[in-house]
Amino acid sequence: SRNGVWLAWGSPDSKVIGNMRGHSTETWVYVYYATYPYYYYPYYGPYGPGFGFFGDPFYDPFYYSLIPPSIPYPNKTVTFSNSRVMSFQYLEPN
């Protein structure tokens, strides 16, 4: 039931309305965020280390940032029809 899923997984990040075999459906999507592991290297632009500026063609704020960007991805989905669970999917951790 919707209440059981809500108690187990919490509120969804988004809801998708659809149709399955002539019956209306509602799919809840749960989004997780991951940070991409990378190593920080100091910026060496054409003017030497640390002289990067916005507009410099070699400057990439995500590559040279000390704070790694968060990457959202859908981790769980559950589809309801007439308040009953019709299907669910989730990603297994690696």
GROMACS .gro file of N, CA and C in nm:
model
  282
    1SER      N    1   0.084  -0.119   0.000
    1SER     CA    2   0.000   0.000   0.000
    1SER      C    3   0.088   0.125   0.000
    2ARG      N    4   0.029   0.236  -0.033
    2ARG     CA    5   0.103   0.363  -0.034
    2ARG      C    6   0.155   0.397   0.104
    3ASN      N    7   0.073   0.374   0.206
    3ASN     CA    8   0.117   0.405   0.342
    3ASN      C    9   0.236   0.320   0.383
    4GLY      N   10   0.235   0.193   0.345
    4GLY     CA   11   0.347   0.106   0.379
    4GLY      C   12   0.476   0.149   0.312
    5VAL      N   13   0.467   0.188   0.185
    5VAL     CA   14   0.586   0.236   0.113
    5VAL      C   15   0.633   0.368   0.174
    6TRP      N   16   0.539   0.455   0.206
    6TRP     CA   17   0.577   0.583   0.265
    6TRP      C   18   0.646   0.563   0.399
    7LEU      N   19   0.596   0.468   0.480
    7LEU     CA   20   0.660   0.440   0.609
    7LEU      C   21   0.799   0.379   0.591
    8ALA      N   22   0.816   0.294   0.490
    8ALA     CA   23   0.944   0.226   0.470
    8ALA      C   24   1.047   0.316   0.401
    9TRP      N   25   1.005   0.390   0.298
    9TRP     CA   26   1.100   0.466   0.216
    9TRP      C   27   1.088   0.617   0.232
   10GLY      N   28   0.983   0.665   0.295
   10GLY     CA   29   0.965   0.809   0.311
   10GLY      C   30   0.893   0.871   0.193
   11SER      N   31   0.891   1.003   0.192
   11SER     CA   32   0.825   1.076   0.084
   11SER      C   33   0.909   1.069  -0.044
   12PRO      N   34   0.843   1.054  -0.159
   12PRO     CA   35   0.918   1.046  -0.285
   12PRO      C   36   0.971   1.183  -0.326
   13ASP      N   37   1.077   1.181  -0.406
   13ASP     CA   38   1.132   1.306  -0.459
   13ASP      C   39   1.049   1.358  -0.576
   14SER      N   40   0.985   1.268  -0.649
   14SER     CA   41   0.894   1.309  -0.756
   14SER      C   42   0.791   1.200  -0.780
   15LYS      N   43   0.681   1.240  -0.842
   15LYS     CA   44   0.573   1.146  -0.875
   15LYS      C   45   0.544   1.157  -1.024
   16VAL      N   46   0.521   1.041  -1.086
   16VAL     CA   47   0.492   1.035  -1.229
   16VAL      C   48   0.356   0.969  -1.246
   17ILE      N   49   0.267   1.035  -1.319
   17ILE     CA   50   0.134   0.981  -1.346
   17ILE      C   51   0.138   0.911  -1.481
   18GLY      N   52   0.076   0.793  -1.488
   18GLY     CA   53   0.077   0.718  -1.613
   18GLY      C   54  -0.045   0.631  -1.628
   19ASN      N   55  -0.036   0.536  -1.722
   19ASN     CA   56  -0.146   0.445  -1.751
   19ASN      C   57  -0.087   0.309  -1.783
   20MET      N   58  -0.145   0.203  -1.722
   20MET     CA   59  -0.099   0.067  -1.746
   20MET      C   60  -0.220  -0.021  -1.773
   21ARG      N   61  -0.233  -0.069  -1.897
   21ARG     CA   62  -0.344  -0.156  -1.936
   21ARG      C   63  -0.480  -0.096  -1.905
   22GLY      N   64  -0.494   0.032  -1.932
   22GLY     CA   65  -0.621   0.100  -1.912
   22GLY      C   66  -0.648   0.148  -1.771
   23HIS      N   67  -0.555   0.129  -1.680
   23HIS     CA   68  -0.572   0.174  -1.541
   23HIS      C   69  -0.470   0.283  -1.512
   24SER      N   70  -0.515   0.385  -1.440
   24SER     CA   71  -0.423   0.494  -1.406
   24SER      C   72  -0.321   0.445  -1.304
   25THR      N   73  -0.199   0.495  -1.316
   25THR     CA   74  -0.091   0.456  -1.226
   25THR      C   75  -0.021   0.581  -1.173
   26GLU      N   76   0.046   0.562  -1.064
   26GLU     CA   77   0.129   0.668  -1.006
   26GLU      C   78   0.261   0.603  -0.965
   27THR      N   79   0.371   0.658  -1.014
   27THR     CA   80   0.504   0.605  -0.983
   27THR      C   81   0.577   0.704  -0.896
   28TRP      N   82   0.630   0.656  -0.786
   28TRP     CA   83   0.711   0.738  -0.697
   28TRP      C   84   0.857   0.713  -0.728
   29VAL      N   85   0.933   0.820  -0.740
   29VAL     CA   86   1.075   0.811  -0.771
   29VAL      C   87   1.154   0.867  -0.654
   30TYR      N   88   1.252   0.789  -0.609
   30TYR     CA   89   1.340   0.830  -0.499
   30TYR      C   90   1.479   0.855  -0.557
   31VAL      N   91   1.528   0.976  -0.537
   31VAL     CA   92   1.656   1.018  -0.594
   31VAL      C   93   1.762   1.018  -0.486
   32TYR      N   94   1.878   0.962  -0.518
   32TYR     CA   95   1.994   0.966  -0.429
   32TYR      C   96   2.100   1.054  -0.493
   33TYR      N   97   2.194   1.098  -0.413
   33TYR     CA   98   2.302   1.184  -0.462
   33TYR      C   99   2.436   1.118  -0.432
   34ALA      N  100   2.522   1.119  -0.530
   34ALA     CA  101   2.656   1.062  -0.514
   34ALA      C  102   2.758   1.168  -0.554
   35THR      N  103   2.872   1.164  -0.489
   35THR     CA  104   2.982   1.252  -0.528
   35THR      C  105   3.082   1.169  -0.606
   36TYR      N  106   3.131   1.227  -0.711
   36TYR     CA  107   3.227   1.157  -0.795
   36TYR      C  108   3.365   1.171  -0.733
   37PRO      N  109   3.432   1.059  -0.703
   37PRO     CA  110   3.565   1.070  -0.642
   37PRO      C  111   3.668   1.118  -0.744
   38TYR      N  112   3.735   1.222  -0.710
   38TYR     CA  113   3.842   1.271  -0.798
   38TYR      C  114   3.949   1.333  -0.710
   39TYR      N  115   4.062   1.351  -0.767
   39TYR     CA  116   4.174   1.408  -0.694
   39TYR      C  117   4.190   1.554  -0.732
   40TYR      N  118   4.214   1.634  -0.633
   40TYR     CA  119   4.229   1.777  -0.658
   40TYR      C  120   4.370   1.806  -0.706
   41TYR      N  121   4.377   1.874  -0.817
   41TYR     CA  122   4.505   1.921  -0.869
   41TYR      C  123   4.499   2.073  -0.873
   42PRO      N  124   4.604   2.141  -0.836
   42PRO     CA  125   4.600   2.287  -0.845
   42PRO      C  126   4.584   2.332  -0.989
   43TYR      N  127   4.518   2.445  -1.005
   43TYR     CA  128   4.492   2.496  -1.139
   43TYR      C  129   4.618   2.560  -1.196
   44TYR      N  130   4.655   2.513  -1.313
   44TYR     CA  131   4.768   2.573  -1.386
   44TYR      C  132   4.715   2.623  -1.519
   45GLY      N  133   4.683   2.748  -1.523
   45GLY     CA  134   4.636   2.808  -1.646
   45GLY      C  135   4.752   2.867  -1.724
   46PRO      N  136   4.723   2.943  -1.826
   46PRO     CA  137   4.829   3.002  -1.907
   46PRO      C  138   4.912   3.106  -1.831
   47TYR      N  139   4.862   3.151  -1.714
   47TYR     CA  140   4.934   3.253  -1.638
   47TYR      C  141   5.002   3.196  -1.515
   48GLY      N  142   5.009   3.064  -1.503
   48GLY     CA  143   5.075   3.002  -1.388
   48GLY      C  144   4.974   2.950  -1.289
   49PRO      N  145   5.022   2.894  -1.178
   49PRO     CA  146   4.932   2.832  -1.081
   49PRO      C  147   4.845   2.934  -1.008
   50GLY      N  148   4.717   2.900  -0.993
   50GLY     CA  149   4.628   2.982  -0.913
   50GLY      C  150   4.577   3.107  -0.979
   51PHE      N  151   4.599   3.125  -1.108
   51PHE     CA  152   4.553   3.246  -1.176
   51PHE      C  153   4.432   3.219  -1.265
   52GLY      N  154   4.355   3.116  -1.231
   52GLY     CA  155   4.235   3.088  -1.309
   52GLY      C  156   4.127   3.190  -1.279
   53PHE      N  157   4.050   3.223  -1.377
   53PHE     CA  158   3.941   3.318  -1.357
   53PHE      C  159   3.825   3.276  -1.446
   54PHE      N  160   3.707   3.321  -1.408
   54PHE     CA  161   3.588   3.290  -1.486
   54PHE      C  162   3.602   3.354  -1.623
   55GLY      N  163   3.582   3.276  -1.726
   55GLY     CA  164   3.599   3.324  -1.862
   55GLY      C  165   3.727   3.272  -1.924
   56ASP      N  166   3.820   3.226  -1.842
   56ASP     CA  167   3.942   3.164  -1.894
   56ASP      C  168   3.902   3.035  -1.966
   57PRO      N  169   3.943   3.015  -2.091
   57PRO     CA  170   3.899   2.895  -2.164
   57PRO      C  171   3.947   2.764  -2.103
   58PHE      N  172   4.047   2.768  -2.016
   58PHE     CA  173   4.099   2.646  -1.954
   58PHE      C  174   4.044   2.624  -1.814
   59TYR      N  175   3.960   2.713  -1.766
   59TYR     CA  176   3.908   2.704  -1.630
   59TYR      C  177   3.782   2.619  -1.628
   60ASP      N  178   3.778   2.518  -1.542
   60ASP     CA  179   3.662   2.432  -1.523
   60ASP      C  180   3.629   2.431  -1.375
   61PRO      N  181   3.524   2.501  -1.331
   61PRO     CA  182   3.497   2.512  -1.187
   61PRO      C  183   3.467   2.378  -1.121
   62PHE      N  184   3.413   2.280  -1.195
   62PHE     CA  185   3.386   2.150  -1.134
   62PHE      C  186   3.513   2.068  -1.120
   63TYR      N  187   3.602   2.079  -1.215
   63TYR     CA  188   3.726   2.001  -1.208
   63TYR      C  189   3.818   2.055  -1.101
   64TYR      N  190   3.823   2.186  -1.085
   64TYR     CA  191   3.917   2.248  -0.992
   64TYR      C  192   3.853   2.284  -0.859
   65SER      N  193   3.728   2.247  -0.838
   65SER     CA  194   3.659   2.282  -0.714
   65SER      C  195   3.708   2.196  -0.599
   66LEU      N  196   3.717   2.257  -0.481
   66LEU     CA  197   3.751   2.180  -0.361
   66LEU      C  198   3.629   2.105  -0.308
   67ILE      N  199   3.510   2.145  -0.352
   67ILE     CA  200   3.386   2.078  -0.312
   67ILE      C  201   3.338   1.998  -0.432
   68PRO      N  202   3.340   1.865  -0.425
   68PRO     CA  203   3.297   1.786  -0.541
   68PRO      C  204   3.147   1.802  -0.565
   69PRO      N  205   3.105   1.804  -0.691
   69PRO     CA  206   2.963   1.820  -0.721
   69PRO      C  207   2.885   1.693  -0.686
   70SER      N  208   2.759   1.711  -0.648
   70SER     CA  209   2.671   1.598  -0.621
   70SER      C  210   2.599   1.560  -0.749
   71ILE      N  211   2.593   1.431  -0.777
   71ILE     CA  212   2.531   1.382  -0.899
   71ILE      C  213   2.404   1.306  -0.861
   72PRO      N  214   2.285   1.357  -0.901
   72PRO     CA  215   2.161   1.288  -0.865
   72PRO      C  216   2.135   1.169  -0.959
   73TYR      N  217   2.079   1.062  -0.902
   73TYR     CA  218   2.037   0.949  -0.984
   73TYR      C  219   1.916   0.882  -0.918
   74PRO      N  220   1.823   0.830  -0.999
   74PRO     CA  221   1.707   0.762  -0.941
   74PRO      C  222   1.749   0.627  -0.885
   75ASN      N  223   1.725   0.606  -0.756
   75ASN     CA  224   1.768   0.484  -0.690
   75ASN      C  225   1.654   0.384  -0.673
   76LYS      N  226   1.535   0.433  -0.642
   76LYS     CA  227   1.420   0.344  -0.620
   76LYS      C  228   1.299   0.400  -0.693
   77THR      N  229   1.216   0.310  -0.744
   77THR     CA  230   1.086   0.349  -0.798
   77THR      C  231   0.983   0.247  -0.753
   78VAL      N  232   0.863   0.293  -0.732
   78VAL     CA  233   0.751   0.204  -0.699
   78VAL      C  234   0.628   0.256  -0.772
   79THR      N  235   0.553   0.165  -0.834
   79THR     CA  236   0.436   0.201  -0.913
   79THR      C  237   0.310   0.148  -0.846
   80PHE      N  238   0.212   0.236  -0.831
   80PHE     CA  239   0.083   0.202  -0.769
   80PHE      C  240  -0.028   0.208  -0.874
   81SER      N  241  -0.127   0.121  -0.856
   81SER     CA  242  -0.251   0.129  -0.932
   81SER      C  243  -0.362   0.094  -0.834
   82ASN      N  244  -0.461   0.181  -0.821
   82ASN     CA  245  -0.569   0.164  -0.722
   82ASN      C  246  -0.512   0.146  -0.582
   83SER      N  247  -0.412   0.225  -0.549
   83SER     CA  248  -0.346   0.225  -0.417
   83SER      C  249  -0.275   0.094  -0.384
   84ARG      N  250  -0.256   0.008  -0.483
   84ARG     CA  251  -0.182  -0.117  -0.462
   84ARG      C  252  -0.048  -0.110  -0.535
   85VAL      N  253   0.053  -0.173  -0.478
   85VAL     CA  254   0.184  -0.176  -0.542
   85VAL      C  255   0.179  -0.272  -0.660
   86MET      N  256   0.211  -0.221  -0.779
   86MET     CA  257   0.214  -0.304  -0.899
   86MET      C  258   0.356  -0.350  -0.930
   87SER      N  259   0.455  -0.264  -0.903
   87SER     CA  260   0.594  -0.301  -0.927
   87SER      C  261   0.684  -0.208  -0.847
   88PHE      N  262   0.806  -0.255  -0.822
   88PHE     CA  263   0.907  -0.169  -0.762
   88PHE      C  264   1.043  -0.209  -0.816
   89GLN      N  265   1.133  -0.114  -0.818
   89GLN     CA  266   1.269  -0.135  -0.866
   89GLN      C  267   1.364  -0.060  -0.774
   90TYR      N  268   1.484  -0.114  -0.759
   90TYR     CA  269   1.587  -0.043  -0.684
   90TYR      C  270   1.724  -0.086  -0.735
   91LEU      N  271   1.820   0.001  -0.719
   91LEU     CA  272   1.958  -0.029  -0.760
   91LEU      C  273   2.030  -0.096  -0.645
   92GLU      N  274   2.100  -0.204  -0.675
   92GLU     CA  275   2.180  -0.270  -0.573
   92GLU      C  276   2.311  -0.195  -0.557
   93PRO      N  277   2.360  -0.183  -0.434
   93PRO     CA  278   2.490  -0.118  -0.416
   93PRO      C  279   2.601  -0.205  -0.474
   94ASN      N  280   2.702  -0.139  -0.526
   94ASN     CA  281   2.815  -0.214  -0.585
   94ASN      C  282   2.901  -0.274  -0.478
   0.00000   0.00000   0.00000
